[in-house]
């Protein structure tokens, strides 16, 4: 533990160094491994969130009784001053109450001193194997000390209770407060990444150092922590004995009372004051990617992230070798003009910064004029979410005019690559652009994001999977190709082919002299999904992959049944479609227009969890890693086929039987960049910088519609079969 350092000014050389290079911060030693502790707390909070039974009032009241009457006396008897804490863990419900109580350090300390004449600490047990042993050991001690008290909470969620009184009422309010706020505050999956937590710990130590040096100079009544600093602070508080000892050694006993905490609202001047102190201490932006101010600003509605962050413990789609995971990160770019520009009275009215991506979205050009940037503080210029495949961002310093009066000339350029930022101190890098501007870019660690899959039209195939073509006919020694299947190619977010979907429409073959393919019976109009890409034999002519991973077979309704359509999936699931609602697999689909949410009910999620978003009209799916992507594709194509039959029209373009050219790969790859609402402006066309489902019709069909308008309808070869054949198979 460091001693309280003398002096009121940080060394002058600090401004040119990262936080990790400042000796005063490195000298701060804390009595707990905050990285392991925070990771464990995040996992614990997720378990609490996933345990809805724990949040019923009767169960909470019983948990508080068990905590107050049973657990605290037990752990107090086992706690000996000046010796290590007993390595035991209480039951889950009691641990939750204990955790919440410790997050009010003043109240918890007074409670312990009044009742036990000592502060009761929590043991540092982070390893899962050790936690299992600690829980088992606690059960043995509990059963011995309280033979008539169950180790588990046996209260009923619908039992009647008079309500909490006295001390229990205070603890109840604390539990309710943390349930409503804490369980959702650190839900983003990147929060538990070790590299993020290491950076957060470093910034927390820097925050403590700032309190040591400058808190007494703040004109504001409170300082406001960012979310990463708040996470470390709450983690520190949750180990009371360590927290008290550390603050005493740092001479910060009273200073942290000046820091705002959940669920307080804060004023804008308090946030600005904190930013100024941080800038003064470290010459860096206070906020960063994954380190925003999480507290509610007085009189301002907070902006919700447009990205659906969801932790997935498993990825069931690794069994499909054709699918590659997608990784997403958050990035923030801060800008400040150099003071010498103001001193030299340099004209900057024609200069501006342009942000571009290194890969995947070459069309992206986000401009901000130099005149928008301050000299004396950092401004968040851009806040965005990027796929890791974009590689990084480029910043160009440009000047209006140049060689072309309407254009601009490039003055300088710098790039920030994601790999460099992941290796950087606090996941942050600073660079100078054109000797006029300082730019700081920060990121969060990339985490696995939902899969994005879309189906595009392709050529008709035969029973074997080969495209109907003279090329294939010649390779088969002119033996006629039997069977006719409508085909769709499934592309992922990067334009890679993952699957081929085929719908059986006709049987037989075409031969000069009158033989033509004929429609198959309703029950034979099966849908199959094959894993992999086409094997091309000549140009765009090829064969579908051989491996069939799933099929859907239509089922005819009995006279007494009211549903409009039904499908039997090879997965063992059954899809039943009614005119007003649909009931797929082991869940429900909530549909609006052409969108549906797949909600899966499991033993772990009895209330259901949204695992996929489908647009069945456009054949687009966004799927969490824990959900089977092939099942969602089957669901999507089956709904579209059934709705087309019900409405007697081709509502989703299933009758298109030729490949429509996609936008060039890398021009504006689907989902590669999403702009945070705080970075939107009227000068930016944000259609392709928003979640795809906000403007699905534009994002997914723009190129296809343009091509269909520009090109006359191509006459289909009679070998493929007539339009009547396909209309009969899809609509009738």
XYZ file of C-alpha atoms in Angstrom, residues 79-690:
612
model
C -14.381 -14.256 11.955
C -11.338 -13.642 14.141
C -9.699 -10.209 14.141
C -6.247 -9.950 12.530
C -6.580 -13.365 10.887
C -7.682 -14.512 7.437
C -11.388 -14.580 6.650
C -13.210 -17.945 6.752
C -13.361 -19.484 3.279
C -17.062 -20.190 3.110
C -19.886 -18.857 0.942
C -23.535 -18.386 1.986
C -26.556 -19.618 -0.006
C -27.208 -17.745 -3.253
C -30.121 -15.651 -1.942
C -28.193 -14.654 1.186
C -25.093 -13.820 -0.846
C -27.210 -11.435 -2.963
C -28.517 -9.598 0.116
C -25.013 -9.453 1.619
C -23.575 -8.099 -1.632
C -26.222 -5.343 -1.821
C -25.731 -4.364 1.818
C -21.956 -3.944 1.408
C -22.530 -1.455 -1.438
C -23.685 1.027 1.190
C -20.374 1.133 3.120
C -21.512 3.577 5.821
C -24.721 1.675 6.617
C -22.986 -1.719 6.524
C -20.137 -0.582 8.775
C -22.548 0.898 11.348
C -24.603 -2.317 11.272
C -21.559 -4.519 11.897
C -20.108 -2.301 14.648
C -23.462 -1.988 16.424
C -24.291 -5.685 16.301
C -20.928 -7.468 16.340
C -18.470 -4.746 17.444
C -16.348 -5.480 14.376
C -16.475 -5.135 10.607
C -17.358 -8.410 8.854
C -15.499 -8.931 5.583
C -16.112 -11.134 2.543
C -13.618 -13.806 1.573
C -11.907 -13.463 -1.792
C -13.031 -16.645 -3.570
C -12.879 -16.259 -7.338
C -12.083 -19.727 -8.690
C -15.193 -21.784 -9.473
C -13.786 -24.945 -7.949
C -12.946 -23.115 -4.728
C -16.416 -21.555 -4.690
C -18.036 -24.986 -4.884
C -15.924 -26.191 -1.954
C -16.681 -23.005 0.050
C -20.420 -23.461 -0.531
C -20.277 -27.132 0.464
C -18.317 -26.270 3.628
C -20.868 -23.586 4.506
C -23.717 -26.079 4.090
C -22.056 -28.405 6.598
C -21.563 -25.626 9.164
C -25.087 -24.266 8.546
C -26.764 -27.657 9.031
C -24.801 -28.195 12.224
C -25.598 -24.746 13.672
C -29.196 -24.501 12.385
C -30.564 -28.053 12.101
C -34.142 -26.787 11.714
C -33.359 -24.133 9.069
C -33.130 -25.157 5.418
C -29.955 -24.152 3.599
C -32.116 -23.162 0.609
C -34.717 -20.405 0.526
C -38.045 -22.244 0.713
C -40.344 -19.220 0.737
C -43.201 -19.177 -1.756
C -43.374 -16.336 -4.263
C -47.117 -15.883 -3.622
C -47.028 -16.022 0.179
C -48.371 -13.072 2.172
C -46.060 -11.063 4.405
C -46.579 -8.003 6.528
C -43.554 -6.380 4.892
C -40.113 -5.335 6.106
C -39.677 -3.317 9.286
C -36.770 -1.572 10.995
C -33.336 -2.592 9.792
C -34.798 -5.089 7.365
C -36.650 -2.272 5.639
C -33.341 -0.452 4.998
C -31.762 -3.614 3.608
C -34.871 -4.326 1.523
C -34.647 -0.861 -0.060
C -30.954 -1.461 -0.794
C -31.696 -4.810 -2.471
C -34.513 -3.348 -4.556
C -32.344 -0.410 -5.608
C -29.492 -2.644 -6.744
C -31.845 -5.061 -8.514
C -33.344 -2.291 -10.612
C -30.042 -0.584 -11.429
C -27.020 -2.802 -10.978
C -28.261 -5.916 -12.766
C -28.640 -4.015 -16.041
C -25.813 -1.488 -15.663
C -22.922 -3.825 -16.553
C -24.721 -6.220 -18.901
C -22.502 -5.616 -21.959
C -20.459 -8.760 -22.687
C -17.148 -6.896 -23.046
C -17.296 -5.905 -19.355
C -16.002 -9.326 -18.284
C -13.061 -9.341 -20.709
C -9.771 -9.330 -18.780
C -8.156 -6.667 -20.980
C -11.103 -4.341 -20.313
C -10.968 -4.958 -16.561
C -7.213 -4.320 -16.431
C -7.776 -0.965 -18.137
C -10.694 -0.212 -15.779
C -8.558 -0.972 -12.720
C -5.862 1.380 -13.969
C -8.392 4.176 -14.513
C -9.893 3.546 -11.051
C -6.444 3.937 -9.476
C -5.981 7.119 -11.530
C -9.362 8.339 -10.219
C -8.225 7.701 -6.629
C -5.004 9.579 -7.352
C -7.010 12.482 -8.784
C -9.092 12.544 -5.593
C -5.910 12.674 -3.527
C -4.583 15.629 -5.494
C -7.438 17.764 -6.727
C -10.759 16.906 -5.046
C -10.322 19.712 -2.534
C -9.975 22.176 -5.433
C -13.249 21.149 -7.075
C -15.935 23.811 -6.958
C -18.520 21.130 -7.665
C -20.185 19.356 -4.755
C -19.684 15.915 -6.344
C -17.423 14.145 -8.801
C -18.985 11.765 -11.313
C -17.424 8.353 -12.128
C -17.523 6.724 -15.551
C -19.007 3.232 -15.878
C -15.653 1.400 -15.836
C -14.475 3.340 -12.775
C -17.871 2.794 -11.114
C -17.582 -0.967 -11.721
C -14.211 -1.050 -9.944
C -15.422 1.199 -7.136
C -18.478 -0.980 -6.426
C -16.305 -4.095 -6.581
C -13.901 -2.506 -4.092
C -16.817 -1.638 -1.786
C -18.162 -5.198 -1.916
C -15.116 -6.354 0.096
C -15.640 -4.112 3.149
C -12.538 -4.836 5.239
C -10.186 -4.394 2.287
C -12.015 -1.234 1.209
C -11.726 0.409 4.616
C -8.028 -0.443 4.964
C -7.194 0.814 1.452
C -8.986 4.134 1.921
C -7.282 4.661 5.268
C -3.843 4.046 3.715
C -4.631 6.446 0.861
C -6.079 9.059 3.248
C -9.333 9.030 1.269
C -11.745 8.183 4.083
C -13.919 11.230 3.492
C -13.092 12.096 -0.107
C -15.202 9.311 -1.666
C -18.275 10.788 -0.025
C -17.955 13.467 -2.717
C -18.364 10.912 -5.525
C -21.837 10.389 -7.032
C -23.174 6.846 -6.975
C -26.161 4.872 -8.233
C -29.032 5.813 -8.472
C -28.300 9.510 -8.037
C -28.937 12.052 -10.776
C -26.098 14.431 -11.544
C -25.830 17.927 -12.930
C -24.047 18.831 -16.139
C -21.652 21.137 -14.305
C -20.613 18.234 -12.043
C -19.737 16.113 -15.075
C -17.847 18.994 -16.678
C -15.933 19.689 -13.470
C -14.866 16.029 -13.271
C -13.738 16.086 -16.904
C -11.664 19.209 -16.286
C -9.961 17.716 -13.237
C -9.109 14.542 -15.174
C -7.801 16.565 -18.112
C -5.730 18.697 -15.768
C -4.284 15.627 -14.052
C -3.618 13.427 -17.100
C -4.152 15.535 -20.237
C -6.599 12.918 -21.556
C -10.349 12.689 -22.238
C -12.205 11.475 -19.165
C -14.745 9.340 -20.998
C -13.801 6.483 -23.302
C -15.350 3.576 -25.152
C -16.949 1.408 -22.482
C -16.362 4.225 -20.000
C -19.287 6.591 -20.428
C -20.982 8.454 -17.566
C -23.645 5.940 -16.449
C -25.581 8.183 -14.059
C -28.696 10.007 -15.175
C -28.132 13.635 -16.113
C -30.615 15.966 -14.444
C -33.376 16.927 -16.879
C -31.928 14.865 -19.751
C -33.232 11.584 -21.166
C -30.352 9.137 -21.596
C -29.688 7.794 -25.100
C -29.991 4.058 -25.438
C -27.356 2.142 -27.370
C -28.599 0.981 -30.793
C -26.624 -2.257 -30.430
C -28.146 -5.318 -28.792
C -25.356 -6.523 -26.483
C -26.123 -9.991 -25.184
C -23.832 -12.403 -23.386
C -23.847 -15.889 -24.956
C -22.115 -18.634 -23.022
C -22.243 -21.106 -25.907
C -22.194 -21.015 -29.689
C -24.241 -23.889 -31.072
C -23.350 -22.883 -34.631
C -19.738 -24.035 -34.424
C -21.016 -27.328 -35.843
C -21.512 -25.556 -39.178
C -18.049 -25.181 -40.682
C -19.338 -22.727 -43.279
C -20.220 -20.149 -40.573
C -17.621 -17.807 -39.131
C -18.278 -15.807 -35.940
C -18.796 -12.063 -36.049
C -17.070 -9.791 -33.535
C -18.142 -6.298 -32.553
C -16.439 -3.506 -30.612
C -17.284 0.004 -29.477
C -15.046 2.919 -30.499
C -14.894 6.580 -29.454
C -12.845 9.338 -31.086
C -12.052 12.509 -29.107
C -10.525 15.639 -30.659
C -8.900 18.798 -29.320
C -7.222 21.621 -31.241
C -3.685 22.566 -30.296
C -3.439 25.921 -28.446
C -0.747 27.187 -30.811
C -3.313 27.481 -33.610
C -5.133 30.057 -31.531
C -1.884 31.823 -30.625
C -0.830 32.017 -34.304
C -4.366 33.114 -35.281
C -4.292 30.468 -37.990
C -7.309 30.327 -40.303
C -8.981 26.951 -39.815
C -12.352 27.704 -41.378
C -11.575 25.616 -44.467
C -10.074 22.663 -42.572
C -11.996 19.603 -41.457
C -11.448 16.048 -40.204
C -12.835 13.076 -42.096
C -13.280 9.649 -40.484
C -13.123 6.563 -42.700
C -12.842 2.838 -42.107
C -9.732 0.910 -43.132
C -11.872 -1.964 -44.486
C -15.464 -3.101 -45.109
C -17.160 0.306 -45.528
C -15.253 2.339 -48.119
C -18.299 4.573 -48.720
C -18.206 5.881 -45.152
C -17.113 9.518 -44.870
C -17.899 11.326 -41.625
C -16.772 14.971 -41.651
C -16.385 17.498 -38.834
C -15.053 21.034 -39.281
C -12.075 22.187 -37.203
C -14.232 25.082 -36.007
C -16.389 22.549 -34.104
C -13.474 21.522 -31.891
C -12.441 23.403 -28.709
C -8.932 24.429 -27.632
C -9.360 23.921 -23.908
C -11.232 20.602 -23.661
C -11.782 17.299 -25.444
C -14.816 16.797 -27.667
C -16.279 13.414 -28.528
C -16.309 13.687 -32.306
C -17.552 10.191 -33.155
C -19.043 7.286 -31.254
C -19.572 4.114 -33.257
C -19.776 0.326 -33.166
C -17.610 -1.574 -35.639
C -16.993 -5.141 -36.664
C -13.470 -6.243 -35.880
C -13.044 -6.996 -39.590
C -13.084 -3.255 -40.345
C -9.457 -3.317 -39.026
C -9.561 0.252 -37.692
C -10.312 3.901 -38.486
C -8.459 6.471 -40.588
C -8.589 10.186 -39.869
C -7.853 12.558 -42.719
C -7.125 16.245 -42.298
C -8.586 17.902 -45.384
C -9.009 21.455 -46.680
C -11.931 22.720 -48.707
C -10.958 24.094 -52.106
C -7.655 22.518 -53.076
C -7.254 21.796 -56.779
C -11.008 21.641 -57.256
C -13.125 24.423 -55.797
C -15.933 22.016 -54.941
C -13.659 19.325 -53.563
C -11.025 19.098 -50.859
C -7.335 18.345 -50.667
C -5.726 15.872 -48.293
C -3.325 17.504 -45.811
C -2.467 14.601 -43.515
C -3.742 11.216 -42.417
C -3.339 8.941 -39.393
C -4.808 5.522 -38.654
C -5.810 3.691 -35.494
C -5.818 -0.086 -35.931
C -7.848 -2.237 -33.576
C -4.922 -4.593 -32.921
C -2.720 -1.660 -31.872
C -5.434 -0.332 -29.558
C -5.891 -3.750 -27.924
C -2.211 -3.692 -26.982
C -2.305 -0.062 -25.834
C -2.496 1.194 -22.280
C -6.166 1.539 -21.188
C -7.180 0.466 -24.732
C -6.478 4.065 -25.780
C -4.071 5.748 -28.201
C -3.320 9.404 -28.898
C -1.964 10.777 -32.188
C -1.358 14.156 -33.765
C -2.913 15.102 -37.094
C -1.298 17.768 -39.270
C 0.382 19.339 -36.202
C -2.943 21.089 -35.502
C -5.118 18.504 -33.811
C -4.721 15.912 -31.057
C -6.884 12.832 -31.526
C -7.529 10.159 -28.893
C -9.224 6.909 -29.928
C -10.390 4.237 -27.486
C -12.138 0.891 -27.952
C -13.721 -1.944 -26.007
C -12.465 -5.506 -26.521
C -14.216 -7.213 -29.452
C -16.877 -9.707 -28.364
C -18.926 -12.175 -30.332
C -22.008 -10.562 -31.803
C -25.150 -12.074 -33.339
C -24.803 -13.762 -36.708
C -26.241 -11.848 -39.668
C -27.556 -13.975 -42.547
C -29.536 -13.056 -45.640
C -30.900 -15.067 -48.561
C -30.415 -13.921 -52.163
C -32.067 -15.408 -55.282
C -30.138 -17.878 -57.415
C -30.699 -20.173 -60.370
C -33.091 -23.117 -60.480
C -31.522 -26.493 -59.602
C -32.410 -30.132 -60.268
C -32.893 -33.012 -57.837
C -29.132 -33.557 -57.546
C -28.476 -29.892 -56.709
C -26.953 -28.896 -60.057
C -28.093 -25.640 -61.688
C -30.289 -26.045 -64.756
C -27.878 -25.216 -67.570
C -26.574 -26.408 -70.918
C -23.154 -26.654 -69.260
C -24.406 -29.244 -66.748
C -26.391 -30.978 -69.494
C -23.256 -31.366 -71.584
C -21.273 -32.649 -68.576
C -24.029 -35.250 -68.030
C -23.712 -36.474 -71.629
C -27.000 -34.707 -72.455
C -29.002 -36.752 -69.990
C -31.983 -34.515 -69.017
C -31.859 -32.886 -65.565
C -34.708 -34.233 -63.477
C -36.646 -32.170 -60.909
C -36.951 -28.409 -60.413
C -36.058 -26.570 -57.188
C -36.129 -22.841 -56.451
C -32.785 -21.921 -54.865
C -31.565 -19.247 -52.473
C -27.957 -18.576 -51.483
C -27.378 -17.636 -47.840
C -24.696 -14.976 -47.282
C -23.238 -13.829 -43.982
C -22.322 -10.267 -42.944
C -19.107 -10.381 -44.982
C -20.722 -11.751 -48.150
C -19.461 -15.314 -47.612
C -21.711 -18.164 -48.774
C -22.794 -20.267 -45.784
C -25.751 -22.318 -46.996
C -27.929 -23.044 -50.011
C -31.703 -23.250 -49.463
C -33.817 -25.162 -51.975
C -37.610 -25.427 -52.331
C -38.923 -28.346 -54.382
C -41.431 -27.166 -56.989
C -41.528 -29.650 -59.883
C -40.672 -33.165 -60.934
C -39.829 -34.725 -64.286
C -37.649 -33.105 -66.924
C -37.726 -31.090 -70.136
C -37.220 -32.697 -73.518
C -37.910 -31.403 -76.983
C -41.168 -32.765 -78.260
C -43.457 -31.916 -75.367
C -42.093 -33.274 -72.094
C -41.938 -30.533 -69.446
C -41.458 -30.493 -65.662
C -44.716 -30.828 -63.755
C -45.775 -29.580 -60.309
C -45.321 -31.948 -57.384
C -47.958 -32.606 -54.728
C -48.273 -30.231 -51.775
C -46.731 -32.668 -49.308
C -43.720 -33.110 -51.610
C -42.853 -29.381 -51.737
C -40.139 -29.779 -49.171
C -37.531 -27.219 -48.161
C -33.948 -28.285 -47.601
C -30.844 -26.452 -46.396
C -27.413 -27.560 -47.530
C -24.252 -26.501 -45.747
C -21.420 -24.906 -47.699
C -20.916 -22.987 -50.926
C -21.633 -23.724 -54.558
C -19.074 -25.740 -56.499
C -18.805 -23.708 -59.697
C -17.925 -25.559 -62.871
C -18.174 -22.706 -65.401
C -18.677 -19.033 -64.521
C -21.775 -18.734 -62.333
C -22.952 -22.282 -63.099
C -22.383 -24.816 -60.353
C -23.668 -27.490 -58.018
C -25.101 -27.089 -54.530
C -23.115 -28.571 -51.639
C -23.972 -32.185 -50.858
C -24.468 -32.028 -47.090
C -28.133 -31.527 -46.164
C -28.341 -30.154 -42.589
C -32.098 -29.589 -42.240
C -35.415 -30.065 -44.027
C -38.987 -28.821 -43.625
C -41.945 -30.865 -44.856
C -45.416 -29.315 -45.288
C -48.229 -30.889 -43.321
C -51.851 -30.849 -44.437
C -54.338 -29.693 -41.754
C -57.158 -31.965 -40.698
C -60.695 -30.681 -41.248
C -61.261 -30.054 -37.528
C -58.076 -28.004 -37.079
C -58.129 -24.237 -37.453
C -54.517 -23.466 -38.383
C -53.684 -22.337 -41.910
C -50.361 -24.130 -42.431
C -47.979 -26.448 -40.638
C -44.444 -27.715 -41.186
C -42.513 -30.608 -39.698
C -38.820 -29.821 -39.281
C -36.093 -32.454 -39.364
C -34.925 -30.999 -36.034
C -38.020 -32.530 -34.429
C -39.792 -29.171 -34.094
C -43.128 -28.285 -35.612
C -44.226 -24.905 -36.951
C -47.942 -24.069 -36.891
C -49.062 -20.883 -38.627
C -52.393 -19.155 -38.123
C -53.580 -16.014 -39.849
C -53.064 -13.846 -36.762
C -50.190 -15.595 -34.957
C -47.539 -18.269 -35.257
C -46.180 -20.808 -32.800
C -42.744 -22.035 -33.871
C -40.586 -24.618 -32.164
C -40.212 -24.380 -28.374
C -41.287 -20.756 -28.235
C -43.360 -18.023 -29.763
C -42.911 -15.579 -32.621
C -44.167 -12.053 -32.020
C -44.741 -10.706 -35.519
C -45.191 -7.155 -36.773
C -45.437 -6.704 -40.518
C -42.598 -8.916 -41.806
C -40.560 -9.015 -38.585
C -40.681 -11.719 -35.950
C -38.785 -12.300 -32.723
C -37.916 -15.863 -31.808
C -38.329 -16.406 -28.064
C -36.922 -19.645 -26.685
C -38.148 -21.104 -23.421
C -35.719 -23.301 -21.512
C -35.206 -24.565 -17.983
C -32.744 -21.728 -17.382
C -35.115 -19.161 -18.935
C -38.665 -20.171 -18.003
C -39.944 -16.691 -18.927
C -38.344 -16.926 -22.363
C -35.382 -15.211 -24.005
C -35.260 -13.491 -27.391
C -32.684 -15.398 -29.440
C -33.288 -14.225 -33.012
C -34.843 -11.464 -35.082
C -36.331 -12.540 -38.418
C -37.599 -10.617 -41.398
C -39.400 -13.378 -43.271
C -40.381 -11.171 -46.212
C -36.765 -10.245 -46.983
C -35.361 -13.564 -45.703
C -32.969 -11.902 -43.260
C -32.080 -13.229 -39.808
C -30.043 -11.938 -36.871
C -29.250 -14.865 -34.573
C -27.561 -15.080 -31.184
C -24.728 -17.633 -31.067
C -26.738 -19.758 -28.638
C -29.573 -20.165 -31.180
C -29.410 -22.561 -34.130
C -29.057 -20.412 -37.260
C -30.259 -23.213 -39.565
C -33.445 -23.626 -37.553
C -34.085 -19.870 -37.847
C -33.500 -20.009 -41.627
C -35.989 -22.892 -41.876
C -38.455 -20.877 -39.820
C -37.995 -17.818 -42.029
C -38.395 -19.533 -45.413
C -41.333 -21.657 -44.161
C -43.228 -18.575 -42.969
C -42.629 -16.798 -46.278
C -43.772 -19.827 -48.292
C -46.920 -20.197 -46.181
C -47.815 -16.491 -46.231
C -47.364 -16.432 -50.034
C -49.890 -19.266 -50.300
C -52.316 -17.624 -47.858
C -52.220 -14.218 -49.592
C -52.110 -15.747 -53.105
C -49.232 -13.492 -54.119
C -45.436 -13.560 -54.227
C -44.913 -11.391 -51.135
C -41.177 -12.054 -50.827
C -39.888 -12.427 -54.374
C -39.624 -16.212 -54.272
C -40.405 -16.345 -58.009
C -37.152 -14.509 -58.868
C -34.973 -17.181 -60.467
C -31.679 -15.451 -61.193
C -28.822 -14.131 -59.114
C -29.016 -10.384 -58.500
C -25.657 -8.686 -58.238
C -24.768 -7.508 -54.734
C -23.045 -4.251 -53.796
C -19.290 -4.660 -54.220
C -17.744 -6.316 -51.177
C -16.175 -3.716 -48.920
C -18.312 -0.823 -50.193
C -20.763 -0.862 -47.301
C -20.733 -4.335 -45.811
C -23.934 -5.073 -43.970
C -23.691 -4.311 -40.250
C -19.993 -3.393 -40.405
C -20.479 0.067 -38.838
C -23.289 1.374 -36.609
C -23.286 4.996 -35.508
C -24.323 5.913 -31.981
C -27.295 8.355 -31.995
C -25.126 11.006 -30.310
C -23.027 11.150 -33.516
C -25.928 11.519 -35.948
C -26.303 14.759 -37.868
C -28.407 16.085 -40.712
C -25.366 16.004 -43.021
C -24.959 12.225 -42.621
C -27.054 9.664 -44.465
C -27.376 7.258 -41.565
C -29.508 4.614 -43.318
C -26.594 2.198 -43.592
C -25.185 3.267 -40.199
C -28.168 2.101 -38.154
